[in-house]
XYZ file of C-alpha atoms in Angstrom:
567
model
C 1.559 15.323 -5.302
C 5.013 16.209 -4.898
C 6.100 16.595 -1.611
C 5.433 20.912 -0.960
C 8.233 21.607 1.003
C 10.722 20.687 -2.108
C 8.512 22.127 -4.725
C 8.066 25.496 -3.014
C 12.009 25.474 -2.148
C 13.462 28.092 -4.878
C 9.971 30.404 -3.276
C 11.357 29.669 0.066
C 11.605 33.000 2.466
C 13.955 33.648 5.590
C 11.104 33.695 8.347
C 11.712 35.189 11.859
C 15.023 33.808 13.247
C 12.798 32.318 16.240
C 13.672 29.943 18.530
C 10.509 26.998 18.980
C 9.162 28.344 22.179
C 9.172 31.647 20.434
C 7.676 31.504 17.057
C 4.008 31.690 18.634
C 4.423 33.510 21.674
C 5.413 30.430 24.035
C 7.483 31.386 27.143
C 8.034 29.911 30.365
C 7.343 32.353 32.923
C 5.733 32.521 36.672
C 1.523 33.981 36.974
C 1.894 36.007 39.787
C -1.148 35.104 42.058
C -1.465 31.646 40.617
C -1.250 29.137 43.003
C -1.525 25.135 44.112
C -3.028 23.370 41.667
C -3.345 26.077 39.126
C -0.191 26.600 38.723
C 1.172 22.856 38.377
C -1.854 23.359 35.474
C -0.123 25.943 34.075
C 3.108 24.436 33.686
C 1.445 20.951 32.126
C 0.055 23.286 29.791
C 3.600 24.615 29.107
C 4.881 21.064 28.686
C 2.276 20.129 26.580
C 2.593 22.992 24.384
C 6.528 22.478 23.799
C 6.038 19.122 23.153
C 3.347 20.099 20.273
C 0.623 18.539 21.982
C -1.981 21.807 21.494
C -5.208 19.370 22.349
C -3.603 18.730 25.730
C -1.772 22.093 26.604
C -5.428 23.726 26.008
C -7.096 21.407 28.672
C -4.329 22.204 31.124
C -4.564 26.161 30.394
C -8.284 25.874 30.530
C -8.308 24.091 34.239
C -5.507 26.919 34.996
C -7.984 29.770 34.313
C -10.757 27.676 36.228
C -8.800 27.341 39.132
C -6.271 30.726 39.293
C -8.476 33.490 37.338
C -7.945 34.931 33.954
C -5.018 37.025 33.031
C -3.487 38.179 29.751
C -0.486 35.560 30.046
C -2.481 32.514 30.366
C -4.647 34.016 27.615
C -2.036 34.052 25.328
C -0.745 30.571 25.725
C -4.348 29.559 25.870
C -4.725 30.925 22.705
C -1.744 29.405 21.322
C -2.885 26.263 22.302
C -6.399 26.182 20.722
C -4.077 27.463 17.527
C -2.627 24.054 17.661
C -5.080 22.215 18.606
C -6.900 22.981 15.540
C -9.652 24.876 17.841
C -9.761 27.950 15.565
C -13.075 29.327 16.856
C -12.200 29.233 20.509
C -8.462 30.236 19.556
C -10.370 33.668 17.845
C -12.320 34.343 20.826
C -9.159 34.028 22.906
C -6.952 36.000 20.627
C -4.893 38.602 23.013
C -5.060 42.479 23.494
C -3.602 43.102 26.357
C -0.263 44.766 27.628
C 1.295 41.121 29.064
C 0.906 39.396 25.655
C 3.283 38.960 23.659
C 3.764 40.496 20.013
C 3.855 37.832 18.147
C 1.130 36.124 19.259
C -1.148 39.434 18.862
C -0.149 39.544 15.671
C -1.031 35.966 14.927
C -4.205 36.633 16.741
C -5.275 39.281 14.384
C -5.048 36.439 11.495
C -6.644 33.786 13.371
C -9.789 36.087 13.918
C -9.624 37.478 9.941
C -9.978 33.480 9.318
C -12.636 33.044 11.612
C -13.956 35.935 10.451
C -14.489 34.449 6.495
C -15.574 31.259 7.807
C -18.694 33.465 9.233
C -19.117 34.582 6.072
C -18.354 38.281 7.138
C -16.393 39.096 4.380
C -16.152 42.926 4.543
C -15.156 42.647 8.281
C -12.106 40.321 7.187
C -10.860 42.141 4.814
C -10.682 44.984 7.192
C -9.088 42.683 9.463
C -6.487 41.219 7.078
C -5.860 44.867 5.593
C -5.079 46.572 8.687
C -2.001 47.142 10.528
C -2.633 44.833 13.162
C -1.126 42.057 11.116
C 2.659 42.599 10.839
C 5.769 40.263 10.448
C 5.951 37.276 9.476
C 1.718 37.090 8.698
C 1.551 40.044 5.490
C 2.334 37.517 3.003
C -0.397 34.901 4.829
C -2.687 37.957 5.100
C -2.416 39.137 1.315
C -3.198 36.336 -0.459
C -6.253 35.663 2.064
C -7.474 39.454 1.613
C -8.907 38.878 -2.046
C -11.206 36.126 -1.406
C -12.315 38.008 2.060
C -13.285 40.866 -0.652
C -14.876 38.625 -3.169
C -17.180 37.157 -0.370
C -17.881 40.911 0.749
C -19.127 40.844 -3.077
C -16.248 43.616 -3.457
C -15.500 41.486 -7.607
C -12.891 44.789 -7.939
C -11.057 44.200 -4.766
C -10.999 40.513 -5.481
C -8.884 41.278 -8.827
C -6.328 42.923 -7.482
C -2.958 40.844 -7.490
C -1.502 40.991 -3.504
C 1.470 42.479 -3.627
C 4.427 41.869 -0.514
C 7.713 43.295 -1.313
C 10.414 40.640 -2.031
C 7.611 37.974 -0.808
C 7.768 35.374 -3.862
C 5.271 33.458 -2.034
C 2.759 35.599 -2.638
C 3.787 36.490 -5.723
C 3.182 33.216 -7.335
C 0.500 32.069 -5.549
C -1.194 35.386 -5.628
C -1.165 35.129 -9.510
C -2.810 31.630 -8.742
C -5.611 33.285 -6.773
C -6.276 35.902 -9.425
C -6.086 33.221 -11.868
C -9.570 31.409 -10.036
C -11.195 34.841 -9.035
C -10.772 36.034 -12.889
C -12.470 32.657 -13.963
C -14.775 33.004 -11.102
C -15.946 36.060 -12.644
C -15.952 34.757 -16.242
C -12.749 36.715 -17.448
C -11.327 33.905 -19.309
C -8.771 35.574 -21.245
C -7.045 36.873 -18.022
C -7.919 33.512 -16.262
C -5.963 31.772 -19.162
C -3.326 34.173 -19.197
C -2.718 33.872 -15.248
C -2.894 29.711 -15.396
C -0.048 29.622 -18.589
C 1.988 32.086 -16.707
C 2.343 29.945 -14.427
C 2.058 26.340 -15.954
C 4.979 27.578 -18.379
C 7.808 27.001 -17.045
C 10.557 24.002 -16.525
C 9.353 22.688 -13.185
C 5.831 24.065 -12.574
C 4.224 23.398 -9.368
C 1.763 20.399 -9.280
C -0.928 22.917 -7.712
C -0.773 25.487 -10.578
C -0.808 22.411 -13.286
C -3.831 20.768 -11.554
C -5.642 24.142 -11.501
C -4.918 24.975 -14.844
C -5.620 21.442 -16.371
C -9.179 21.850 -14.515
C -9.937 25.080 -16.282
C -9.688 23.647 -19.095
C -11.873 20.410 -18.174
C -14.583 22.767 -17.461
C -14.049 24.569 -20.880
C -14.673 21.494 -22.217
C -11.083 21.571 -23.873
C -10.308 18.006 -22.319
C -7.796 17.452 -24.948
C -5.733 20.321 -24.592
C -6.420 19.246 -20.604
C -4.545 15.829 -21.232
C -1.889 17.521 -23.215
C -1.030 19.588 -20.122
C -1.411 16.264 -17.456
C 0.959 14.356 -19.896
C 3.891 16.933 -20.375
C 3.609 17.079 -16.412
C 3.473 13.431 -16.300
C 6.858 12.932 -18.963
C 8.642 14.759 -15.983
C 6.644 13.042 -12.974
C 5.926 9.666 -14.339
C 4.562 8.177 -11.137
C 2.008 11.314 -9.800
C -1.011 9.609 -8.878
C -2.793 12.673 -8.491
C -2.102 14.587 -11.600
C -2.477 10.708 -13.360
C -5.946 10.705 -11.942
C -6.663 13.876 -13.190
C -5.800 12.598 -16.634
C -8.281 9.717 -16.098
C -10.647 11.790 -15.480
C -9.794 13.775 -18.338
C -10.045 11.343 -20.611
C -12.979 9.373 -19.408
C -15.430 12.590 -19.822
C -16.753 11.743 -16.170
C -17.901 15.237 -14.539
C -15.738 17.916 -14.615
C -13.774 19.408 -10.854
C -16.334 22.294 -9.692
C -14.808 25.636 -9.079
C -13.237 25.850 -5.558
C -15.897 27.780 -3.314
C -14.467 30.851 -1.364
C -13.873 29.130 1.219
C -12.167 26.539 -0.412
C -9.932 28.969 -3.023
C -8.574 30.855 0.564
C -7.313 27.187 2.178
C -5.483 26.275 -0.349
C -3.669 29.849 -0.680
C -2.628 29.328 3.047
C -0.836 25.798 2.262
C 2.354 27.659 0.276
C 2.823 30.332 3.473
C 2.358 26.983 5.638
C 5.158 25.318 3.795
C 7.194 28.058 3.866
C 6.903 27.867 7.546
C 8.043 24.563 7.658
C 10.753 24.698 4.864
C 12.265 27.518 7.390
C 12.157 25.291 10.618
C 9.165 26.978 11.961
C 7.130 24.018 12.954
C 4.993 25.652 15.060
C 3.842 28.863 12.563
C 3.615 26.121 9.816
C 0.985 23.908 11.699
C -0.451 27.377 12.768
C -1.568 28.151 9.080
C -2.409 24.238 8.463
C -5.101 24.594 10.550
C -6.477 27.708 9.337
C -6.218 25.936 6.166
C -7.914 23.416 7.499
C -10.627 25.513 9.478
C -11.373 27.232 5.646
C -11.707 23.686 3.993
C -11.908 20.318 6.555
C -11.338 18.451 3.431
C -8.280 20.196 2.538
C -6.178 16.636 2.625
C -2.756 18.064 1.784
C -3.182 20.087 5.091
C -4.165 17.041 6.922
C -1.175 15.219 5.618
C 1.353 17.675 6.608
C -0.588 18.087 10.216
C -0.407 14.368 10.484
C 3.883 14.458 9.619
C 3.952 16.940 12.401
C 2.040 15.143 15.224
C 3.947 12.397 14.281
C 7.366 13.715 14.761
C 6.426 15.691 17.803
C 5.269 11.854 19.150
C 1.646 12.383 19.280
C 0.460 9.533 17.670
C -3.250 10.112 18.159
C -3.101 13.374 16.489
C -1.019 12.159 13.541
C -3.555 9.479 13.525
C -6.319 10.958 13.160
C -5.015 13.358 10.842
C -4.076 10.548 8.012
C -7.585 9.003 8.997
C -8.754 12.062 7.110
C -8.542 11.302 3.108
C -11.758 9.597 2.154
C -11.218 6.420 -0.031
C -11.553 7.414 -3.885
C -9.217 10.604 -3.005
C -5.933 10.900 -4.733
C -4.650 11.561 -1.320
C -6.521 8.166 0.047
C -3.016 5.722 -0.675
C -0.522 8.458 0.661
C -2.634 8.769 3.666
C -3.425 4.949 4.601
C 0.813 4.432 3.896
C 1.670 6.557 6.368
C -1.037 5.452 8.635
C 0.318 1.892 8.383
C 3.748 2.960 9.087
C 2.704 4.807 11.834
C 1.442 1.258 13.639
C 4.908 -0.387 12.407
C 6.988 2.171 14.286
C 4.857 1.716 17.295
C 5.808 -2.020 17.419
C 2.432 -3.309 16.216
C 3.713 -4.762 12.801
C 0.329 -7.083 12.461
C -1.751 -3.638 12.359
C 0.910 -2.283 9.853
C 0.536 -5.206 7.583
C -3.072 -5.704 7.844
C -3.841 -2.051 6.990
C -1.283 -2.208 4.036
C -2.335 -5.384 2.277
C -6.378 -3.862 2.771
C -5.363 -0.989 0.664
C -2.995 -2.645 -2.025
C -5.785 -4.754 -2.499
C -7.201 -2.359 -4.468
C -4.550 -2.048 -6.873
C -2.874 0.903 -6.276
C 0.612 1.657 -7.060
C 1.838 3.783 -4.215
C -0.364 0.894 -1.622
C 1.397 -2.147 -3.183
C 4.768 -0.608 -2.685
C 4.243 0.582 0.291
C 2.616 -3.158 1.268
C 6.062 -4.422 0.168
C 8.192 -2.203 1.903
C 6.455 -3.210 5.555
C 6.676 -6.460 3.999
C 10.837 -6.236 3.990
C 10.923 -3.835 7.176
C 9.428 -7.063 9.002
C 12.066 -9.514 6.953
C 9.551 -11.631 4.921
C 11.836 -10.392 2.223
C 10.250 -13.711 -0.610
C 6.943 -11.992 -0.434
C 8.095 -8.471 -0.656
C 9.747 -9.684 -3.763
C 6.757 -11.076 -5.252
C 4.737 -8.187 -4.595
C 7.417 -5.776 -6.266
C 7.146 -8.139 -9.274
C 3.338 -7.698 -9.803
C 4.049 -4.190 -9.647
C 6.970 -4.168 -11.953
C 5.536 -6.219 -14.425
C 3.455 -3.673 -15.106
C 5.777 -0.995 -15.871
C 7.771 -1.012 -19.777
C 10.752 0.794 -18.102
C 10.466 0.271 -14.203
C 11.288 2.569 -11.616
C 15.024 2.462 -10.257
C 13.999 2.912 -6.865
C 11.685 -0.794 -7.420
C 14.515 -2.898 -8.575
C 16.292 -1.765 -5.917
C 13.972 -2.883 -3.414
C 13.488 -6.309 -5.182
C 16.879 -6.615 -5.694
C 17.076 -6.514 -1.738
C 14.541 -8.277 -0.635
C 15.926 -11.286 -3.202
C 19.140 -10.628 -1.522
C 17.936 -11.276 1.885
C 15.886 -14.040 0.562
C 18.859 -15.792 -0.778
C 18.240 -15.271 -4.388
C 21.365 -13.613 -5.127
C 21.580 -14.426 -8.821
C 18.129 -12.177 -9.267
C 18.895 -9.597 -6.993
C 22.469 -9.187 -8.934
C 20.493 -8.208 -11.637
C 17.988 -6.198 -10.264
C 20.793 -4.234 -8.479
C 23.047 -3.852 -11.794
C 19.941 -2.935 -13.828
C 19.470 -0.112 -11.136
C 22.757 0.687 -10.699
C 22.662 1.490 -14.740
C 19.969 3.807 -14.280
C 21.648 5.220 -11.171
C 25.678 4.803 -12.016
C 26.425 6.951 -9.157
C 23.606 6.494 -6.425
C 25.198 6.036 -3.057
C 23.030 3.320 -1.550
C 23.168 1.221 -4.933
C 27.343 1.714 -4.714
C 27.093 0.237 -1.270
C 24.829 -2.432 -1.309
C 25.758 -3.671 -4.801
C 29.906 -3.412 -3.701
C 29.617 -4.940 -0.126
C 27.734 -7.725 -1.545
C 30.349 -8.275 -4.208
C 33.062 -8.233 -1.263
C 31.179 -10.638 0.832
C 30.935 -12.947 -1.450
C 34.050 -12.723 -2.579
C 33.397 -11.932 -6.375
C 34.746 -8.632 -8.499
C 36.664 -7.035 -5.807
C 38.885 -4.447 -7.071
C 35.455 -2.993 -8.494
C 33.511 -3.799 -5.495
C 36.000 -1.671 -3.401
C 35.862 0.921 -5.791
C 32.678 1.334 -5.816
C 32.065 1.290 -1.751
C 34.810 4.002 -1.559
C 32.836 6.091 -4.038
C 29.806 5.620 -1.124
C 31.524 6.857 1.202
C 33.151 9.912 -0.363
C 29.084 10.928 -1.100
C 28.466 10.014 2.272
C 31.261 10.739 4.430
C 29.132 11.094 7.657
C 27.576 7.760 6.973
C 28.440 5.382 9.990
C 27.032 2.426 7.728
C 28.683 3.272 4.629
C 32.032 3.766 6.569
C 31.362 0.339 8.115
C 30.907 -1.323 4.783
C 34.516 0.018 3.882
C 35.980 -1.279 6.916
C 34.517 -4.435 6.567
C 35.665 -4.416 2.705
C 39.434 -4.429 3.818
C 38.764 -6.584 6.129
C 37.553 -9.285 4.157
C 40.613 -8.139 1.463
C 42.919 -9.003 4.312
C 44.002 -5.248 5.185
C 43.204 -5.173 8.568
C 44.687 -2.007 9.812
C 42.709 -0.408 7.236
C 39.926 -2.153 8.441
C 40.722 -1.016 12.372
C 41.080 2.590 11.168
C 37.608 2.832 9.027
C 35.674 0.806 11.467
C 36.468 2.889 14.669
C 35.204 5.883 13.017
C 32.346 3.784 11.788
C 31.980 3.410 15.686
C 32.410 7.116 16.594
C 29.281 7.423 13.755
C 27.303 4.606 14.914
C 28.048 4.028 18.783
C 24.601 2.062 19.342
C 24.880 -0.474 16.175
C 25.621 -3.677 16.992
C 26.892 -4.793 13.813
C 29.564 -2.440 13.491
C 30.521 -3.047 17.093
C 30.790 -6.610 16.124
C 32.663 -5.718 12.715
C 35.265 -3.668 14.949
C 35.643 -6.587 17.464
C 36.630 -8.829 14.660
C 39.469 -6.684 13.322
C 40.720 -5.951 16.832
C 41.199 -9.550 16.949
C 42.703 -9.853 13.333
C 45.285 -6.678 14.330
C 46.293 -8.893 17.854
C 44.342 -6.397 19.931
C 42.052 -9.616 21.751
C 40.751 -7.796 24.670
C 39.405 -4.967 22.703
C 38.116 -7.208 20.595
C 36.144 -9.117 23.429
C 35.402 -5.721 25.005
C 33.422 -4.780 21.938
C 31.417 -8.364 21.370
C 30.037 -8.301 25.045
C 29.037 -4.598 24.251
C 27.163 -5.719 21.368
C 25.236 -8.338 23.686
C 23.992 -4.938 25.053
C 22.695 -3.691 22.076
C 19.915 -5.471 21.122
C 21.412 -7.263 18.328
C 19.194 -9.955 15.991
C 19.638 -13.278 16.691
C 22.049 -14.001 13.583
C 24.463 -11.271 15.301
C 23.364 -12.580 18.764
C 24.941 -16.291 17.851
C 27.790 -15.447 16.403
C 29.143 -12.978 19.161
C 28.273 -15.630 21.695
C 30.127 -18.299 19.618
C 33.051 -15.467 19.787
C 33.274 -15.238 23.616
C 32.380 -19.055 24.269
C 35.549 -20.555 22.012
C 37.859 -18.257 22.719
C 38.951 -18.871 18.952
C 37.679 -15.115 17.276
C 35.946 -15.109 14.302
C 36.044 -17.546 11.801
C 34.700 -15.502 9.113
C 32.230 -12.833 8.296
C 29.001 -14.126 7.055
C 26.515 -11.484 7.344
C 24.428 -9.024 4.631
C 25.427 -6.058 3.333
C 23.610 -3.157 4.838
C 21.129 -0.241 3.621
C 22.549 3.115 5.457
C 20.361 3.807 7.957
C 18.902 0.182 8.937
């Protein structure tokens, strides 16, 4: 599925202007009364918490209240902590009343019990809940698009019609029109079902969730060809969505037809566009709020635990994120987005054999997204010939292949010292991608190195850099372009700013040395190749600075590989 947070972009709202510690009620503060042990509880708990670790912060709030007595301050971050935590039932029971809690986290309160609430299967009390005015700013949206299915599971089919309304709130506009579109065909109004699902499946750029919705509608109308037609035109525009391709599959193959969502299930998935929102607006911790209420709706919502496990991940808790992309079951669409992050999860933790192992187990099966990814962890851990020969199974496969494949091959031949077929992978790209950034770079600065087509090759780095002007790598591949044309002042000027970009690289440390030394300037230039001995530079860099500093003599020449920005 397309990535949420750039296909609900043009639905995007301004959410509160919070800071972090804000957005759910977090502030650090003194308990009055709360002493020793409690209160070095209490502020763990606050650490916790600002770090995003809710699991932990709750244990440390809990012990807090054990030890220094209840109060409606620890409440409230207890309760935000169970939030995050994904401990919706204890977070409801915990939601706060009182005069010392804050507003926003009342108000987030009064959604986390209307959730609780459905999951009860008290539908008529939800909808109360999610109707009143308890729920203000910035939960109406999340609120209205819960409220119909609270009413169809108070067996209110009337209420459960209505199209929630939010003034100005997009959000809930479209996906509002999606939830009327399943609660009309829930109730065997076809007609408006239909009408609601090509409302929104008509467009240019229609959402992968409406199309997948729609198409299954159809499937269990047992108009499977008109289902195709719809998975096809999606799939012209998105040639390599493995979900909506699966759907198509199973389409075509007659195989049993995608149930109706249960109540339950139809309100999770309306909470993943406000969660998105959330996140598209920098409010991490509203957006992993909603994910799991999403998540306490429908456990096998696996969207929800894909985005939960991005968040734990960037916040550093890796047993969190961990768990959360241990979620999608194999035979889910989800299943090879899930196990790819996994695996790079264990290769940014150092623990490449993990990485590898769990990637080649899951390209085994013959998965597109899995083999990529297989070859990419491949290259990241420079066995660049294999990588190669993976990308080749996978592009032989593929009539018109991919841009972003032969650019891989073409660098993992590169590094693997096949130049003549990575010069063709990399042109062949570059033709479907004339003015790709990363394609002008790599392509030019391996055209400069090697001395071949260098009035082009310069051309086409400078054209990198004017896309990227804040590109410390890119910069760097100028510099070292006049430098290897002979214009070493040039090269000085574009590799200190490289430098100013990049401080802790140590290749462009070791590119600036060398041009000190071209431009006369030798003790710079020695300054900068014992700094790189403090960077923890490869061994290929490693050598040649220490060949540098041990001969006295400078460089003799550059012999190194051009670089993607960013590595």
């Amino acid at each position: 599925m397309r990535h949420l947070l750039v296909a609900f972009a043009p639905l995007l709202l301004v959410a509160a202007c919070a800071t972090p510690s804000e957005e759910v009620g977090w502030r650090p503060t003194m308990i009055d009364g709360m002493g020793g042990s409690a209160y070095g509880a209490f502020l763990a708990g606050q650490g916790a918490l600002n770090d995003g670790n809710g699991a932990e912060a709750a244990a440390y709030f809990e012990r807090a209240e054990t030890e220094g007595g209840a109060n409606d301050l620890l409440r409230d971050h207890a309760f935000t902590a169970a939030v995050l935590a994904g401990d919706i039932a204890k977070a409801a029971a915990l939601a706060p009343e009182g005069e010392e809690a804050s507003e926003s986290t009342k108000r987030l309160g009064q959604l986390v019990k209307g959730v609780e609430t459905m999951v009860q299967g008290k539908g008529k009390d939800a909808h109360a809940i999610l109707t009143g005015d308890g729920i203000g700013f910035p939960h109406r949206g999340a609120a209205a698009l819960l409220a119909p299915w609270a009413a169809a599971m108070a067996g209110d089919v009337d209420g459960s019609l209505v199209r929630p309304e939010v003034r100005g709130d997009r959000v809930v506009d479209y996906f509002g029109q999606l939830g009327q579109a399943y609660l009309y065909e829930r109730v065997r109004r076809f007609d408006e079902a239909e009408t609601d699902y090509k409302a929104l499946t008509g467009g240019d750029n229609p959402l992968d969730m409406a199309i997948l919705a729609y198409g299954a509608f159809l499937e269990r109308r047992d108009r499977r060809a008109d289902a195709v037609a719809l998975y096809d035109k999606a799939l012209a525009a998105q040639p390599s969505d493995a979900i909506i391709a699966a759907a198509r599959l199973r389409a075509l193959s007659g195989r049993s037809t995608p149930p109706m969502p249960t109540l339950r299930q139809g309100a999770a998935q309306v909470l993943i566009a406000p969660a998105a929102t959330m996140l598209g607006a920098k409010q991490d911790q509203l957006g992993l709020a909603y994910l799991r209420l999403s998540l306490r709706l429908d456990p096998t919502r696996n969207e929800a635990w894909l985005m939960v496990g991005d968040l734990m991940e960037v916040a550093g808790d890796t047993t969190a994120s961990r768990d959360a992309y241990s979620r999608p079951k194999l035979g889910s669409p989800e299943f090879a987005t899930a196990r790819a992050k996994l695996a790079w999860s264990y290769q940014n933790a150092k623990q490449p054999e993990i990485a590898l192992k769990m990637a080649q187990d899951a390209a085994a099966s013959g998965d597109h997204e899995a083999r990529v990814t297989y070859a990419d962890l491949l290259r990241a851990n420079d066995r660049y010939a294999e990588s190669a020969q993976v990308l080749t199974e996978v592009i032989g496969k593929n009539a018109d292949p991919d841009w972003r494949l032969l650019y891989a091959r073409g660098v993992a031949y590169e590094r693997s010292g096949q130049w003549p077929s990575a010069e063709r992978d990399l042109q062949t790209a570059l033709r479907q991608r004339p003015e790709d950034p990363e394609l002008l770079n790599y392509l030019g600065y391996s055209w400069i190195d090697r001395g071949e087509h260098l009035a082009e090759a310069l051309g086409m780095v400078k054209k990198a850099v004017a896309a990227n002007p804040q590109s410390g790598a890119m910069i760097d591949s100028l510099g070292w372009a006049y430098y290897r044309l002979g214009d070493y002042k040039k090269a000085v000027e574009n590799l200190e700013q490289a430098v100013e970009l990049e401080a802790g690289d140590p290749e462009i440390n070791n590119h600036l040395g060398d041009a000190y030394w071209r431009v006369g300037r030798r003790t710079e230039a020695e300054f900068q190749w014992r700094r790189v001995l403090t960077l923890d530079p490869d061994e290929r860099i490693k050598a040649d600075v220490e060949a540098k500093l041990t001969s006295g003599l400078g460089p003799k020449g550059p012999a190194t590989s051009p670089r993607i920005a960013g590595q």
